[in-house]
Amino acid sequence: MSNRNVRYRPVHNASDEDENANELSEISIEERLLNSSDTESDTDTRVSLKRNIGIFAGVNIVVGSMIGSGIFIVPTGVLKHCNGNVPVSMGVWVAGGFVAVLMALCFCELGTMLPHSGGTAAYLKAIFGDSVCFVFMWMFLFTTQPQSMAVQIIALGDYISRAIQSFSGLCSLDSSKLLSKLIGSVFCVAILVCNMKNVKLATKLQVVCTVGKVVALVIICVAGLVMIILDNSVIMANFALVNATVSDAVDSTSVKSSGIDLQAVGFTDFSLGVFQALWAYDGFDNILFVTEEVKKPKKSLPAIIILSVLFVMVLYLLVNVSYFSVLTEQEMIASNAVAVSFAAKIHPVLTYVVTAGVCLSLIGSFNVSYLTAGRMPYVAARYGFMPEFLSMVHVRYFSPWPALLFITFLSAVMLIPSSIEMLLSAVVFFMWTCRTLSAMGVLIMRKTDPNLKRPYKVYLVTAVLAILLSGYMSIIPLIFQPQILYLIAFAMAVAFYILYRLQLSKIIKLTGVGKFTKTCQKLLLVVSPQTECSST
């Protein structure tokens, strides 16, 4: 196979697949596309993954990926954009799920058409070429992933500090921003050390975090249902489109002083709310990382995507209803840790349990970021887009120390000037801009490569609607909610494109092992993943 023409290298999800990656990377895209089918020929001697993932298993994968920190962070921001209008905020969650389904169906076509690609970076490379892929990878590593980590860190600190305030009253809500960042950073460093020295322990921790997430959501839903049965006055007031008080839940003075007009929710405000809600639906495309293992992808992939998003959407609606069964819209908007505020109004003991579950969920979110931190640098280094040093692993612990330390450093930088709202908006803006480009690629490749095999083909109206809605979601914050981070992102994208041109002209060399790389290798005891090391 060494004499075959290498035109496109597949992206894999984890470093433990590197041995297969070296062999599979020598297969050209045309050969893979022409030979891909639901069942392989008996005479095919190539090593390939078996299709063992059915609809039920696929739904579990996607649902587990989607349900994370979003439902504990985003509801407050969504309600703010809806000006405290609870029914409209529920509509925002439905609209967010609708946009996610449309985009996911477009990704289904890309994932089955490019079955070994496994992600947005590879789709952009196949559609637009190396330059766009280069910029995406650098932007993801330098901005999006650290910003996402910073969101998790601040949210974790908010929940822990909010719990401390509830129990001790040591500090006020206004003075807790620094405390939240410090607390979150301490946990971040602890998870970093765990991932650097014991990947197996980090994987086991992820199981515990998943259990905590499920427990927290179940408790919130059940407690909310019980509160509705016992006293439905608060939820009736929340879902009534009037500025009225019910059962002393909130007095008329607080409603008027809040400055919230429950009737005034324009289309722009609604759209900005959907923009925020999209954070909670992130992860809908993770099934595409295992496309090769899905049984009958033509039928299974759309079913998995639609069922998963619908399930998550219904769950999010139930959780929000539970929140509104106890908290007024003013209390929701004022809270920086809505699940803790919810539990504190029911029973003090419940506050401990919910706080623990939510914190485990948040820890799990950035633990996943660490577990996958080496993927993007490794793939980028294979493409020749990034210094090989960032993809190196420790000779003893077999974890990507340079990538882990690098993302932690950048996450700490993101914490200094930014709020959680700014960071969250920046992440959603970049990722959905790239997804819009990927969805456009569905139509582009139908024109440029009409003969490529497409096991699943999205309806044209679905693709067009996905492009229009996601494009609108990417543009509207620039117009109505501009932030300095957007300007910085554009400037960095231009800088990375210039870097790409300089590398292409061989003025700058990103690959290879120089003095700096050798020095860092000696300091961190890391080597290239392809290097064979004898155990000591």
PDB file of C-alpha atoms in Angstrom, residues 2 22 41 45 131 145 153 164 189 193 224 254 272 343 352 356 365 372 407 447:
ATOM      1  CA  SER A   2       2.976   2.330   0.344  1.00  0.00           C
ATOM      2  CA  ASN A  22      -0.893   4.908   9.882  1.00  0.00           C
ATOM      3  CA  SER A  41     -17.096  -8.141   0.676  1.00  0.00           C
ATOM      4  CA  THR A  45      -8.635  -8.157   3.210  1.00  0.00           C
ATOM      5  CA  SER A 131      -6.196  27.027   3.866  1.00  0.00           C
ATOM      6  CA  GLN A 145     -11.207  25.111  23.083  1.00  0.00           C
ATOM      7  CA  ILE A 153     -14.210  26.676  34.992  1.00  0.00           C
ATOM      8  CA  ILE A 164     -20.782  28.375  50.041  1.00  0.00           C
ATOM      9  CA  VAL A 189      -5.498  22.076  37.814  1.00  0.00           C
ATOM     10  CA  VAL A 193      -2.749  16.569  36.838  1.00  0.00           C
ATOM     11  CA  GLY A 224     -40.070  20.142  40.247  1.00  0.00           C
ATOM     12  CA  SER A 254     -39.830  43.977  42.563  1.00  0.00           C
ATOM     13  CA  LEU A 272     -30.209  35.908  20.502  1.00  0.00           C
ATOM     14  CA  ALA A 343     -32.624  23.400  45.334  1.00  0.00           C
ATOM     15  CA  TYR A 352     -25.943  19.675  48.854  1.00  0.00           C
ATOM     16  CA  ALA A 356     -22.591  17.849  44.039  1.00  0.00           C
ATOM     17  CA  SER A 365     -17.320  18.569  30.793  1.00  0.00           C
ATOM     18  CA  THR A 372      -9.602  14.834  23.770  1.00  0.00           C
ATOM     19  CA  ILE A 407      -4.785  24.514  26.580  1.00  0.00           C
ATOM     20  CA  LYS A 447     -21.911  20.254  -7.884  1.00  0.00           C
TER      21      LYS A 447
END
